[in-house]
Short mmCIF file of C-alpha atoms in Angstrom, two decimals:
data_model
loop_
_atom_site.label_atom_id
_atom_site.label_comp_id
_atom_site.label_asym_id
_atom_site.label_seq_id
_atom_site.Cartn_x
_atom_site.Cartn_y
_atom_site.Cartn_z
CA UNK A 1 -6.19 22.92 -22.48
CA UNK A 2 -5.84 22.09 -18.62
CA UNK A 3 -5.08 18.83 -17.82
CA UNK A 4 -6.61 16.67 -14.74
CA UNK A 5 -3.64 15.75 -12.69
CA UNK A 6 -5.00 14.54 -8.93
CA UNK A 7 -2.75 14.62 -6.17
CA UNK A 8 -3.53 12.44 -3.05
CA UNK A 9 -1.77 13.75 0.25
CA UNK A 10 -0.87 11.61 3.14
CA UNK A 11 1.63 10.60 5.83
CA UNK A 12 2.33 8.70 8.99
CA UNK A 13 0.98 8.97 12.22
CA UNK A 14 3.24 11.57 14.24
CA UNK A 15 3.74 14.44 10.74
CA UNK A 16 7.46 13.31 10.54
CA UNK A 17 6.89 11.42 6.93
CA UNK A 18 4.75 13.06 4.57
CA UNK A 19 4.15 12.08 0.69
CA UNK A 20 2.00 13.54 -2.30
CA UNK A 21 1.56 10.98 -5.00
CA UNK A 22 0.29 12.76 -8.26
CA UNK A 23 -2.05 11.42 -11.09
CA UNK A 24 -4.02 8.02 -10.98
CA UNK A 25 -3.05 5.21 -9.07
CA UNK A 26 -2.00 2.49 -11.45
CA UNK A 27 -3.65 -0.28 -8.80
CA UNK A 28 -4.61 -1.30 -5.39
CA UNK A 29 -4.73 -4.64 -3.43
CA UNK A 30 -5.90 -5.90 0.08
CA UNK A 31 -3.16 -8.25 0.85
CA UNK A 32 -3.62 -11.45 3.28
CA UNK A 33 -0.48 -12.72 3.44
CA UNK A 34 1.49 -13.50 6.84
CA UNK A 35 3.74 -10.54 7.05
CA UNK A 36 1.40 -7.93 5.57
CA UNK A 37 -0.64 -8.66 9.22
CA UNK A 38 2.30 -8.67 11.35
CA UNK A 39 3.80 -5.27 9.68
CA UNK A 40 0.18 -3.75 10.19
CA UNK A 41 -1.36 -5.50 13.34
CA UNK A 42 -4.64 -6.30 11.41
CA UNK A 43 -5.89 -9.32 9.13
CA UNK A 44 -5.42 -7.61 5.63
CA UNK A 45 -3.44 -4.90 4.41
CA UNK A 46 -4.39 -2.69 1.66
CA UNK A 47 -2.47 -0.77 -0.48
CA UNK A 48 -2.48 1.72 -2.97
CA UNK A 49 -0.35 1.31 -6.31
CA UNK A 50 1.32 4.52 -7.64
CA UNK A 51 4.41 4.89 -10.08
CA UNK A 52 7.28 5.06 -7.79
CA UNK A 53 8.19 8.67 -9.61
CA UNK A 54 5.01 10.21 -9.08
CA UNK A 55 5.48 10.38 -5.30
CA UNK A 56 7.57 12.97 -3.83
CA UNK A 57 8.14 13.10 0.25
CA UNK A 58 8.85 15.32 3.03
CA UNK A 59 10.55 13.24 5.29
CA UNK A 60 11.86 9.87 4.00
CA UNK A 61 10.07 6.46 5.12
CA UNK A 62 13.15 3.83 6.63
CA UNK A 63 13.13 0.62 4.90
CA UNK A 64 13.27 -2.38 6.51
CA UNK A 65 13.83 -5.58 3.96
CA UNK A 66 11.22 -8.08 5.04
CA UNK A 67 12.15 -10.72 2.93
CA UNK A 68 14.91 -10.95 0.29
CA UNK A 69 14.34 -8.02 -1.98
CA UNK A 70 11.09 -6.75 -0.13
CA UNK A 71 11.16 -3.49 1.58
CA UNK A 72 8.45 -2.38 3.71
CA UNK A 73 8.65 1.65 4.55
CA UNK A 74 7.77 2.66 8.07
CA UNK A 75 8.13 6.19 9.88
CA UNK A 76 11.48 6.43 11.88
CA UNK A 77 10.16 8.51 14.66
CA UNK A 78 6.73 7.09 14.90
CA UNK A 79 6.90 3.45 13.12
CA UNK A 80 3.79 3.80 11.11
CA UNK A 81 3.96 1.10 8.17
CA UNK A 82 3.57 3.30 4.92
CA UNK A 83 5.13 1.48 2.29
CA UNK A 84 5.66 -1.74 0.36
CA UNK A 85 8.05 -2.15 -2.53
CA UNK A 86 9.91 -4.91 -4.49
CA UNK A 87 13.58 -4.08 -5.20
CA UNK A 88 13.51 -5.82 -8.37
CA UNK A 89 10.90 -3.35 -9.78
CA UNK A 90 11.18 -0.13 -8.49
CA UNK A 91 8.49 1.74 -10.92
CA UNK A 92 5.68 1.18 -8.85
CA UNK A 93 5.51 1.58 -5.28
CA UNK A 94 2.66 0.24 -2.59
CA UNK A 95 1.47 2.82 -0.20
CA UNK A 96 -0.74 1.80 2.88
CA UNK A 97 -4.63 2.93 2.14
CA UNK A 98 -4.61 4.26 5.68
CA UNK A 99 -1.64 6.66 5.14
CA UNK A 100 -3.84 8.88 2.89
CA UNK A 101 -5.39 11.95 4.18
CA UNK A 102 -8.29 11.15 2.18
CA UNK A 103 -8.64 7.10 1.21
CA UNK A 104 -12.25 7.18 0.16
CA UNK A 105 -11.17 7.80 -3.70
CA UNK A 106 -9.63 4.60 -4.36
CA UNK A 107 -10.67 1.01 -5.05
CA UNK A 108 -9.04 -2.15 -4.45
CA UNK A 109 -8.94 -4.21 -7.53
CA UNK A 110 -7.30 -7.27 -6.29
CA UNK A 111 -7.14 -9.93 -3.28
CA UNK A 112 -3.50 -11.32 -2.69
CA UNK A 113 -2.54 -14.33 -0.90
CA UNK A 114 -6.02 -15.66 -0.43
CA UNK A 115 -5.01 -18.96 1.16
CA UNK A 116 -3.82 -17.43 3.79
CA UNK A 117 -6.90 -15.10 4.24
CA UNK A 118 -8.08 -15.29 8.11
CA UNK A 119 -11.30 -17.45 8.57
CA UNK A 120 -13.45 -14.43 9.63
CA UNK A 121 -12.76 -12.46 5.93
CA UNK A 122 -14.53 -15.58 4.06
CA UNK A 123 -17.26 -12.76 2.66
CA UNK A 124 -14.68 -11.24 0.65
CA UNK A 125 -16.39 -9.45 -2.30
CA UNK A 126 -16.74 -12.03 -5.02
CA UNK A 127 -16.33 -8.99 -7.80
CA UNK A 128 -12.62 -8.59 -7.22
CA UNK A 129 -10.06 -10.66 -8.67
CA UNK A 130 -8.65 -13.23 -6.11
CA UNK A 131 -4.83 -14.31 -6.54
CA UNK A 132 -3.49 -16.86 -4.67
#
């Protein structure tokens, strides 16, 4: 019997950092916090969460500790933001949706930091869980 184990590849803008995430994601979210806006240069950041052990790397993101115990990974060559992780819980890693070669299979399940959401995002899908 063959087991279905999807793989999802992606990487940075210049290709110096590549990854393959195996299996299904364990979560996905839109983050509206101020730091994610600064990091992404966008009004909202979208992440797909995988078990850390299911992600393999060709080239490694450089970590930046944006707040105590919270790390944002970026390409050391082109600066593309790729990951977010909580150093206190290294069992999962959030990968930016735009880093995937094909982001279409993924669905966000939560909106985080809604109290910081920009007014232009006021029409957010009410069927997705909102967390403040």
